[in-house]
Amino acid sequence: MALEPSESVAVFESALRSAIREVLPVWQTKLTAEAVEKLKEKQSIDNKKRDGAVASSDLLDYTETTQLTRLVESNWDSFKPLFQDLARLKVMFELVNDYRNPAQHNRVVLPFERDLLSGGAQQVQNQVAIFRGTSGSKTRYYPRIESATDHLGRASVVPADIYSQPARPRLDVGDWVEVQASAVAARGFDLEWWIFAGDLLPGFEMMTRPNRGPDAIGSEVVLRYRMTAADVSEQRTVHVRMASTSKFHRTDWYDGHAYFHFAVNPPEGE
């Protein structure tokens, strides 16, 4: 199914960032000092403009299509095992670069342009997924969460630091938590997602699979959880779990997780 133009651009840029993180972890050293400084400026401006939100701490998130494609082309030796054919890849790059601005600014994109843009974006996404599936790493067997961000703009707590998130935003009963998440599938299996709240008690990680169907399905999802009276606590954690439809998983019953800590206020007069 063809993606909408803005979705295609998002998928394309996300796939290229994933590729860069995978094969060029020292990508900043491939840019000029001036270019890196400009990315830092964009991050700083984003942080100042977004009252009530937290800007991403990953500078790669502030790169745009042209900069991403140049990174791949100028470091082709690193990316050749992934994309293989530079001439064909350049065609895809030019296609997305040509249609990016109309797509991002809601200008008219004709049906055949939408299909070309969607096809190019999904091809690059598939190439990244296939590379991971044949690279010999554990990403060959299990899917991986690429990003998870809550409605406040906070990236998920790193699992190793699960008990130490500096700020715990305060919510009221009835407030919604929304998480945007993306993941890369493995071995052709679909991805299922769950969101729920709970405390971080010993053994919690080994909890059984939720006794309900998934809250979302796909590689790019939006998950929502509404705080209830049962969630009132100074240490309430919203959990996101991602699992492939395979019967085998990276950890217990799931393949990826994300955490967001909150404090939930008791209702007035109760």
mmCIF file of N, CA, C and O in Angstrom, residues 9 29 63 69-70 83 105 128 155 182 189 193 227 229 231-232 240-241 264:
data_model
loop_
_atom_site.group_PDB
_atom_site.id
_atom_site.type_symbol
_atom_site.label_atom_id
_atom_site.label_comp_id
_atom_site.label_asym_id
_atom_site.label_seq_id
_atom_site.Cartn_x
_atom_site.Cartn_y
_atom_site.Cartn_z
ATOM 1 N N VAL A 9 8.497 10.441 3.399
ATOM 2 C CA VAL A 9 9.699 11.177 3.776
ATOM 3 C C VAL A 9 10.172 10.747 5.166
ATOM 4 O O VAL A 9 11.363 10.542 5.398
ATOM 5 N N THR A 29 32.212 12.611 12.766
ATOM 6 C CA THR A 29 33.583 12.890 12.333
ATOM 7 C C THR A 29 33.669 13.054 10.822
ATOM 8 O O THR A 29 34.691 13.507 10.301
ATOM 9 N N THR A 63 19.410 16.009 11.298
ATOM 10 C CA THR A 63 19.837 15.982 9.903
ATOM 11 C C THR A 63 18.607 15.866 9.007
ATOM 12 O O THR A 63 17.573 15.345 9.421
ATOM 13 N N THR A 69 21.655 11.788 2.689
ATOM 14 C CA THR A 69 22.074 11.145 1.446
ATOM 15 C C THR A 69 23.537 11.435 1.137
ATOM 16 O O THR A 69 24.263 10.562 0.634
ATOM 17 N N ARG A 70 23.988 12.630 1.452
ATOM 18 C CA ARG A 70 25.401 12.958 1.228
ATOM 19 C C ARG A 70 26.311 12.124 2.116
ATOM 20 O O ARG A 70 27.409 11.718 1.698
ATOM 21 N N PHE A 83 23.741 -1.263 0.738
ATOM 22 C CA PHE A 83 22.941 -0.827 -0.414
ATOM 23 C C PHE A 83 23.403 -1.416 -1.745
ATOM 24 O O PHE A 83 22.653 -1.420 -2.715
ATOM 25 N N HIS A 105 5.454 20.267 2.786
ATOM 26 C CA HIS A 105 4.750 21.547 2.911
ATOM 27 C C HIS A 105 3.329 21.484 2.356
ATOM 28 O O HIS A 105 2.733 22.506 2.012
ATOM 29 N N VAL A 128 17.610 -1.766 4.472
ATOM 30 C CA VAL A 128 18.190 -1.702 5.814
ATOM 31 C C VAL A 128 17.772 -2.935 6.622
ATOM 32 O O VAL A 128 18.587 -3.564 7.307
ATOM 33 N N ALA A 155 12.723 10.914 25.217
ATOM 34 C CA ALA A 155 13.080 9.599 24.709
ATOM 35 C C ALA A 155 12.959 8.595 25.842
ATOM 36 O O ALA A 155 13.051 8.947 27.029
ATOM 37 N N SER A 182 8.984 3.391 16.906
ATOM 38 C CA SER A 182 9.286 2.723 15.635
ATOM 39 C C SER A 182 10.245 1.573 15.905
ATOM 40 O O SER A 182 11.016 1.592 16.873
ATOM 41 N N PHE A 189 8.578 -11.289 10.167
ATOM 42 C CA PHE A 189 7.455 -11.356 11.106
ATOM 43 C C PHE A 189 6.888 -9.958 11.369
ATOM 44 O O PHE A 189 7.621 -8.965 11.384
ATOM 45 N N TRP A 193 2.505 -4.434 19.566
ATOM 46 C CA TRP A 193 2.902 -3.526 20.640
ATOM 47 C C TRP A 193 1.843 -3.501 21.733
ATOM 48 O O TRP A 193 0.651 -3.589 21.459
ATOM 49 N N MET A 227 -4.242 7.401 32.459
ATOM 50 C CA MET A 227 -4.018 7.165 33.874
ATOM 51 C C MET A 227 -5.341 6.998 34.620
ATOM 52 O O MET A 227 -6.292 7.753 34.394
ATOM 53 N N ALA A 229 -7.256 5.787 38.624
ATOM 54 C CA ALA A 229 -7.032 5.907 40.066
ATOM 55 C C ALA A 229 -6.041 4.861 40.557
ATOM 56 O O ALA A 229 -5.311 5.085 41.526
ATOM 57 N N ASP A 231 -3.408 4.096 39.225
ATOM 58 C CA ASP A 231 -2.048 4.507 38.884
ATOM 59 C C ASP A 231 -1.492 5.594 39.800
ATOM 60 O O ASP A 231 -0.347 6.014 39.633
ATOM 61 N N VAL A 232 -2.293 6.049 40.765
ATOM 62 C CA VAL A 232 -1.827 7.104 41.664
ATOM 63 C C VAL A 232 -0.590 6.619 42.426
ATOM 64 O O VAL A 232 -0.621 5.612 43.129
ATOM 65 N N VAL A 240 6.238 0.100 27.569
ATOM 66 C CA VAL A 240 5.942 -0.253 26.181
ATOM 67 C C VAL A 240 6.658 -1.561 25.894
ATOM 68 O O VAL A 240 7.837 -1.719 26.219
ATOM 69 N N ARG A 241 5.924 -2.509 25.300
ATOM 70 C CA ARG A 241 6.533 -3.784 24.913
ATOM 71 C C ARG A 241 6.270 -4.027 23.438
ATOM 72 O O ARG A 241 5.156 -3.795 22.944
ATOM 73 N N VAL A 264 1.751 10.371 39.576
ATOM 74 C CA VAL A 264 0.327 10.559 39.291
ATOM 75 C C VAL A 264 -0.359 11.060 40.564
ATOM 76 O O VAL A 264 -0.327 10.401 41.613
#
